[in-house]
Coordinates of C-alpha atoms and ligand atoms in Angstrom, one line a residue:
X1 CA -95.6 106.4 -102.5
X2 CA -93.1 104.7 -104.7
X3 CA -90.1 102.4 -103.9
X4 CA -88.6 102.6 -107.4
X5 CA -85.5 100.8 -107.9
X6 CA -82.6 102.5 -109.3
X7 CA -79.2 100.9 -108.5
X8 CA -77.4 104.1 -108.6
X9 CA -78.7 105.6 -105.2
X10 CA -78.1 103.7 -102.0
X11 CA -80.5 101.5 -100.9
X12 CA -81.8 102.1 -97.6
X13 CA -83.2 99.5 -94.8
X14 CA -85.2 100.7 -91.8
X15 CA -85.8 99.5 -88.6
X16 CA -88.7 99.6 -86.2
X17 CA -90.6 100.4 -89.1
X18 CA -94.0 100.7 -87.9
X19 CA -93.3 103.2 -84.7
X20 CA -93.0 106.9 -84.7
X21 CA -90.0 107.6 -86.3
X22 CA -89.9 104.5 -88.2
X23 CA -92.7 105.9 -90.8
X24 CA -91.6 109.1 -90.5
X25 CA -88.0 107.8 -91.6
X26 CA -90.2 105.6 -94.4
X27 CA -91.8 108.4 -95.5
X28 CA -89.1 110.8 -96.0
X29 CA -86.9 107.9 -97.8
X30 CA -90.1 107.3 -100.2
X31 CA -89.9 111.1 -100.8
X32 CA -86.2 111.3 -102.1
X33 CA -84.8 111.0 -105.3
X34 CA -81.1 110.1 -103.3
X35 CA -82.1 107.2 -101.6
X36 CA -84.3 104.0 -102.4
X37 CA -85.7 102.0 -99.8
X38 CA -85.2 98.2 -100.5
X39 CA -86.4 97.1 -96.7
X40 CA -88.4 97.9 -93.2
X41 CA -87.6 95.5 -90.4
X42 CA -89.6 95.3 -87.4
X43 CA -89.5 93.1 -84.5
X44 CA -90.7 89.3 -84.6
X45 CA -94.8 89.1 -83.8
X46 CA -95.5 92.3 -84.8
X47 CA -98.9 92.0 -86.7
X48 CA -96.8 94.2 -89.7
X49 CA -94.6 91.4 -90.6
X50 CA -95.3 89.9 -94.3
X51 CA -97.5 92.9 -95.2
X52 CA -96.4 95.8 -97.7
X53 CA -94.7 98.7 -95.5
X54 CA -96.8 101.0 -97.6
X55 CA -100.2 99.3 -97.0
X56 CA -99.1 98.7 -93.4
X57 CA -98.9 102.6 -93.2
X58 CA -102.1 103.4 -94.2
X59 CA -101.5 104.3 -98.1
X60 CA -100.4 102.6 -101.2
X61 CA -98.7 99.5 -101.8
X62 CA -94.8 100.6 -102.4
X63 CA -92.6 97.0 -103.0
X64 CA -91.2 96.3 -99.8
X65 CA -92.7 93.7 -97.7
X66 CA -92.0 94.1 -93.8
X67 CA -89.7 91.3 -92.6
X68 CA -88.0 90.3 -89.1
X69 CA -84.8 89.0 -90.5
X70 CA -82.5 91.4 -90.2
X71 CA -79.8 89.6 -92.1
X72 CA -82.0 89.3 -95.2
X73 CA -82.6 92.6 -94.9
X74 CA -78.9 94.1 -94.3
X75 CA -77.7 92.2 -97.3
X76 CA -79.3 94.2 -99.5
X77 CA -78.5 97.1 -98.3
X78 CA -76.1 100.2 -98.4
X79 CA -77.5 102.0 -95.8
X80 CA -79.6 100.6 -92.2
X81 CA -81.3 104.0 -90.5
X82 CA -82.4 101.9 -86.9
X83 CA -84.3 104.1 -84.2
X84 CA -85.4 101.4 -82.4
X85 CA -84.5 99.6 -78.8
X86 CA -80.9 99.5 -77.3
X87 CA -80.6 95.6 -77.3
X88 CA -81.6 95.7 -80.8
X89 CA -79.4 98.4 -81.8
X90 CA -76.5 96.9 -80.4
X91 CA -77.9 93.4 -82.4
X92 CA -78.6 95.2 -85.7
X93 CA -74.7 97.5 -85.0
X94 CA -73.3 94.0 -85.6
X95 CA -75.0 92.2 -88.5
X96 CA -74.7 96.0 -90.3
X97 CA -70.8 95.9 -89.5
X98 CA -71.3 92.1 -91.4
X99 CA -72.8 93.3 -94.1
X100 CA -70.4 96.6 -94.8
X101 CA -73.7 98.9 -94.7
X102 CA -73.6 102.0 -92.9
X103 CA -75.5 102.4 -89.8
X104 CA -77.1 105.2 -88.5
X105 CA -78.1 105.0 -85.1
X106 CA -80.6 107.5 -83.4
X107 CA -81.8 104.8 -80.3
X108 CA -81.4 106.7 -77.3
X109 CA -81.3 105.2 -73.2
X110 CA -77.8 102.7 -74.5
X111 CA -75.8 102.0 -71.6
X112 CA -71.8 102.3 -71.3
X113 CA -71.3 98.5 -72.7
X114 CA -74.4 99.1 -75.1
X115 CA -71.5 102.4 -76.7
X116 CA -68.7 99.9 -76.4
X117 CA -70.6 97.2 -78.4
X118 CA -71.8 99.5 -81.0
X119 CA -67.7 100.9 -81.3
X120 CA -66.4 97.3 -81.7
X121 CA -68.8 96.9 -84.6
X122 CA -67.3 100.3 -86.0
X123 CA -64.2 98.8 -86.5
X124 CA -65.7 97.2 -89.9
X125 CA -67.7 99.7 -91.1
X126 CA -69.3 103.3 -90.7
X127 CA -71.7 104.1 -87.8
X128 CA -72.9 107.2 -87.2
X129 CA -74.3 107.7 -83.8
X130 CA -76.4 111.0 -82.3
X131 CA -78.9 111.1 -79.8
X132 CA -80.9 114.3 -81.9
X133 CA -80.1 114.0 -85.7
X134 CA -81.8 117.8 -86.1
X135 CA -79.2 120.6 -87.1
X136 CA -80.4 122.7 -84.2
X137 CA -79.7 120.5 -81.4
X138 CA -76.0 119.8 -83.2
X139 CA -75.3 123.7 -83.3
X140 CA -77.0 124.3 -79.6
X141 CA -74.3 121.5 -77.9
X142 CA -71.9 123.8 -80.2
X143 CA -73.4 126.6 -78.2
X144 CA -73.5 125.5 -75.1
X145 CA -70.2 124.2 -75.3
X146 CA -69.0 127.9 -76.0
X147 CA -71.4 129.5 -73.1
X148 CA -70.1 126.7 -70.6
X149 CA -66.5 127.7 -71.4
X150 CA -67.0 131.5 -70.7
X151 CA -69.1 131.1 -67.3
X152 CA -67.7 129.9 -64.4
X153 CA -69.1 127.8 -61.8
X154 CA -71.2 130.8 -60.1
X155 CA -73.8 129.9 -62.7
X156 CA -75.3 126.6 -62.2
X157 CA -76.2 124.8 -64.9
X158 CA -79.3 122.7 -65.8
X159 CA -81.0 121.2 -68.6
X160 CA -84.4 120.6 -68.9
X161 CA -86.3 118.0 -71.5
X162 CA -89.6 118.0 -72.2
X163 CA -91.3 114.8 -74.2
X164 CA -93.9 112.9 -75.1
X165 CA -95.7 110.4 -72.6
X166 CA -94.4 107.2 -74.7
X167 CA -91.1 107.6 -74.6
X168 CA -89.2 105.3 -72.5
X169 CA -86.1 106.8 -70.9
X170 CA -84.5 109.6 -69.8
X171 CA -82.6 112.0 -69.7
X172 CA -83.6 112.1 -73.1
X173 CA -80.1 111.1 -75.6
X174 CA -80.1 115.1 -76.3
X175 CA -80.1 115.9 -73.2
X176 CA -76.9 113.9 -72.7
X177 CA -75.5 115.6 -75.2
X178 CA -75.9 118.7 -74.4
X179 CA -74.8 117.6 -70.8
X180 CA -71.6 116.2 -72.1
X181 CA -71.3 119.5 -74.3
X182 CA -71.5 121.8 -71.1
X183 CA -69.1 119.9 -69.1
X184 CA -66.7 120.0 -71.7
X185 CA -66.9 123.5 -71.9
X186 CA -66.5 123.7 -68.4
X187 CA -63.2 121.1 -68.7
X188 CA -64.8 118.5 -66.3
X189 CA -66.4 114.8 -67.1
X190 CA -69.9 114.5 -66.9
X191 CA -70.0 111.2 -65.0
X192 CA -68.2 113.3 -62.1
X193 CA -70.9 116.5 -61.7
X194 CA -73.9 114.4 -63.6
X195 CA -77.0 115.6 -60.5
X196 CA -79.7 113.4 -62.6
X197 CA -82.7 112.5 -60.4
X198 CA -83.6 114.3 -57.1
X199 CA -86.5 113.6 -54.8
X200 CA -86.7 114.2 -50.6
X201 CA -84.6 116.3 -49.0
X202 CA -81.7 116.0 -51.2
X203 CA -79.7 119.2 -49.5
X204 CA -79.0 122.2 -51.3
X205 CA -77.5 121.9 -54.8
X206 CA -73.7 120.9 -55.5
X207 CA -71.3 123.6 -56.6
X208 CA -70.7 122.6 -60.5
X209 CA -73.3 120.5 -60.7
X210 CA -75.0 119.8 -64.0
X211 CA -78.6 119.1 -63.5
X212 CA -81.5 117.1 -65.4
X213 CA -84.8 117.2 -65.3
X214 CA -87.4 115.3 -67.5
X215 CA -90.9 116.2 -68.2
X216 CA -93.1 113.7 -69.7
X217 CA -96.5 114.9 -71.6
X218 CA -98.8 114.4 -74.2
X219 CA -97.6 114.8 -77.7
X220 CA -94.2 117.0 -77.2
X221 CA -92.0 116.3 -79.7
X222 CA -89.0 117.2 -78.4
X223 CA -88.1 120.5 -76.7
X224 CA -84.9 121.1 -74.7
X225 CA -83.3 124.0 -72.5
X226 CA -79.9 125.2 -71.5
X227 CA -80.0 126.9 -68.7
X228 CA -77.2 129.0 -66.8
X229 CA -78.4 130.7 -63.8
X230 CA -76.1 132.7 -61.2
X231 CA -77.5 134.6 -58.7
X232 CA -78.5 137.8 -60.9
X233 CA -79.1 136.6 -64.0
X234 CA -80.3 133.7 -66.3
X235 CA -79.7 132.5 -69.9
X236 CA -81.8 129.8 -71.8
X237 CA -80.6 128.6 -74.7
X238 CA -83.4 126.6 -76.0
X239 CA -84.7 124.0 -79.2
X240 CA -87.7 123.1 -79.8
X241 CA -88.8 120.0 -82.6
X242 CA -91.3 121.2 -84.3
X243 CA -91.9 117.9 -86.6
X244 CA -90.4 114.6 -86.2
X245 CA -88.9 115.4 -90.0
X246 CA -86.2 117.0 -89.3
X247 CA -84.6 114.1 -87.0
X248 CA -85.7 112.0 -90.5
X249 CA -84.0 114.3 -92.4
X250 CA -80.6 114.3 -90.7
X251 CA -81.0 110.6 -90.4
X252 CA -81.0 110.1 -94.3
X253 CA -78.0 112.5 -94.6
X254 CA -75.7 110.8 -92.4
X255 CA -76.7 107.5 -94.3
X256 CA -75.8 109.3 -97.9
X257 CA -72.7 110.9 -96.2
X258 CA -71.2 107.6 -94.7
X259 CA -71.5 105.9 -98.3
X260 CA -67.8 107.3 -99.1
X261 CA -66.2 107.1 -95.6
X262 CA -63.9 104.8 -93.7
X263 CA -64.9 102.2 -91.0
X264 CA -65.0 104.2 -87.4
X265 CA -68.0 105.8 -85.4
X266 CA -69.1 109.3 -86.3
X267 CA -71.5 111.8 -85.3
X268 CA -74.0 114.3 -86.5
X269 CA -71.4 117.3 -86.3
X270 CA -69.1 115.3 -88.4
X271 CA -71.6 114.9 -91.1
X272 CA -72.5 118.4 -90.8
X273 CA -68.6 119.6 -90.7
X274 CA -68.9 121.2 -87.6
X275 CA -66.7 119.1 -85.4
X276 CA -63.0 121.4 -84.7
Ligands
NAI1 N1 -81.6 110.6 -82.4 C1 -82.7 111.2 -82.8 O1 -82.7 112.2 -83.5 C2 -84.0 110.6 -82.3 C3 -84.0 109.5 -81.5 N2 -85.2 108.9 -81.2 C4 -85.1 107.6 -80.5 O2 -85.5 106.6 -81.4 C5 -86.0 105.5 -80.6 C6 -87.4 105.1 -81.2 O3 -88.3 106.2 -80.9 P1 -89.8 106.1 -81.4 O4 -89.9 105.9 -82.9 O5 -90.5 107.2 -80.8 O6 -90.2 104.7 -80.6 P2 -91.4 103.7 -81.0 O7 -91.6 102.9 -79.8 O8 -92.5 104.4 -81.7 O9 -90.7 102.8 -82.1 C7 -89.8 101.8 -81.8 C8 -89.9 100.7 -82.9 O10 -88.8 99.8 -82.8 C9 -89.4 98.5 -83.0 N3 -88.5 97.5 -82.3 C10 -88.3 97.3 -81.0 N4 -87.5 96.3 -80.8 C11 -87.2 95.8 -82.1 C12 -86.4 94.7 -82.6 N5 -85.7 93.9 -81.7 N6 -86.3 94.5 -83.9 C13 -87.0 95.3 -84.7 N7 -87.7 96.4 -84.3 C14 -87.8 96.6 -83.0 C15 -90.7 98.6 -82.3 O11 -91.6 97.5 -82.7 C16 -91.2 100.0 -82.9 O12 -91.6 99.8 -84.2 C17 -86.0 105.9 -79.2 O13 -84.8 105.5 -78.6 C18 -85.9 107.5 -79.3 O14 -85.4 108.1 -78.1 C19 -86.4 109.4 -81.5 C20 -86.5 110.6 -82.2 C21 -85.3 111.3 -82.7
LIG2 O1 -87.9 109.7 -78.0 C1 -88.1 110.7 -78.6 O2 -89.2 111.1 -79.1 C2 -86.9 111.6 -78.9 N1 -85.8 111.1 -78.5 C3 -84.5 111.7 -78.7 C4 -83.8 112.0 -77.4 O3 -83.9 111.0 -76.5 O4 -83.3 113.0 -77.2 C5 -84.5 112.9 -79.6 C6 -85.8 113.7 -79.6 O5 -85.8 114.6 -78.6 C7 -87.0 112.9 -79.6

C-alpha cells in the first residue's frame, strides 16, 4: 500500500476508518491512481488513533497517521468519504461545508432533522448523499420506479432487506430508497402508506401499503428485493452485494465527480447521469 503524494489528484479523508467500510474505502483509495489519501479519522478512544492507518489494517506502513480531529483532517482535504454514525455525519456535514471539501455521505438510519442538518451544510459546498452507492441499487430504484408506475394498487408492494448481524438500523438506507422510489411511481408519499414493523394481530394488510421487512444474519452483505404481488402473480426485482467494493467504488466516484460542481446536495443517480 502506498499513500503517494501527488498534488494533482484530490486528496481524500476518510472517516470511521477502522470499521467495515472504512478499510474497504482505504483500500480502494490506496489502489487508485485518481485519488490520494492524505487522512483516516476515527472516533476519540479508539485504540487506532496515532497509529499508521496502514499498519492499523494489518499491512504496511502507508503515511497517514489516524487522528480524531476532524478539523485537522478536513483542512487538508478535497474530498471527506464518511460512512460512519448519523450524529457524526451530521458533525463531520458541517466542518466539510467549512472547509469547501466535498462530502460523500453513505451513513444510513439519519432522521428527518439529521437530512435537514446535512442540506443546511449543502448550501456551502457539495454533498452527495445515497443510502447504496452500488450502480445496481441506483438502476433498481430506477426500476422500481418504472414497475410501480405501471401496476396499480392490486399488487401489493413489499421490500425485503437482508443484512449482516452488526448492522444497527433498519430499514436498511436502500431499502428506503427503493421505498421512496416505488411510491413515487405510484404518485403517493412514502411517510403516508410507509407499513414498517408489524408484530400481533396487526389485521389484514392496508390497500397501497408499502411494506418492510428486515432480516438480520451472519455475514450478508447486502441483498434487497422488490416485490409486487397481486393475487395471480408475483415479480421480484432483486440486488444482491456481492463485495463491499462496489459501495467503495461508487463512493470514490461521487468524491471525483463533485470536485467540479456547485454547492447543493446530490445523489448517486446524479453522479451516474441517470436522474430525468
Ligand atoms: N451507502 C452505502 O452504499 C453504504 C452505507 N453503509 C452505511 O455506512 C455506515 C457504516 O457501516 P459499517 O462500516 O458497516 O459500520 P462499522 O460499525 O463497521 O463502522 C463505523 C465506523 O465509524 C466510526 N465512528 C463512529 N462514530 C464516529 C465518530 N464520531 N467519529 C469518527 N468515527 C466514528 C466507528 O468507530 C467505526 O470505525 C452505516 O450507516 C451503514 O449502513 C454501509 C455500506 C454501504
Ligand atoms: O450497513 C450495511 O452494511 C449496509 N448499509 C446500507 C444500507 O443501509 O442500505 C447499504 C448496504 O446494503 C450495506
Amino acid at each position: 500500500m502506498s499513500a503517494e503524494a501527488n498534488t494533482t489528484t484530490p486528496g481524500i479523508v476518510i472517516t470511521g476508518a477502522s470499521g467495515r467500510m472504512g478499510q474497504m474505502l482505504i483500500r480502494t483509495v490506496l489502489a487508485s491512481d485518481r485519488v490520494r489519501l492524505v487522512g483516516a479519522l476515527d472516533r476519540s478512544g479508539h485504540d487506532w488513533i496515532g497509529r499508521d492507518v496502514g499498519e492499523a489494517m494489518g499491512g504496511s506502513a502507508v503515511g497517514v497517521t489516524v487522528t480524531d480531529d476532524p478539523l485537522e483532517a478536513f483542512a487538508k482535504a478535497q474530498a471527506v468519504i464518511d460512512f460512519t454514525a448519523p450524529s457524526a455525519t451530521v458533525e463531520f456535514a458541517g466542518l466539510a461545508a467549512q472547509a469547501r471539501a466535498v462530502h460523500v455521505i453513505g451513513t444510513t438510519g439519519l432522521s428527518a432533522d439529521d437530512i435537514a442538518a446535512i442540506n443546511r451544510a449543502a448550501h456551502h459546498a457539495v454533498i452527495v448523499r445515497a443510502g447504496n452507492m452500488s450502480l445496481g441499487v441506483n438502476l433498481l430504484t430506477l426500476l422500481t420506479k418504472k414497475v410501480a408506475a405501471a401496476l396499480d394498487a392490486d399488487f401489493d408492494i413489499e421490500v425485503i432487506e437482508y443484512h449482516h448481524n452488526r448492522k444497527v438500523d433498519a430499514p436498511s438506507g436502500t431499502a428506503l430508497m427503493l421505498g421512496e422510489a416505488a411510491a413515487e411511481g405510484r404518485g403517493v408519499t412514502l411517510e403516508d402508506v410507509a407499513d414498517r414493523g408489524r408484530d400481533g394481530i396487526t389485521g389484514a394488510r392496508g390497500s397501497g401499503h408499502i411494506g418492510f421487512s428486515a432480516i438480520r444474519a451472519g455475514a450478508i452483505i447486502g441483498e434487497h428485493d422488490v416485490m409486487f404481488a397481486s393475487q395471480s402473480e408475483r415479480l421480484i426485482l432483486r440486488h444482491v452485494a456481492e463485495d463491499r467494493s462496489v459501495f467503495a467504488t461508487g463512493a470514490l466516484k461521487a468524491a471525483i465527480w463533485g470536485q467540479d460542481k456547485a454547492p447543493g446536495a446530490y445523489n448517486m443517480l446524479d453522479v451516474l447521469g441517470l436522474n430525468d
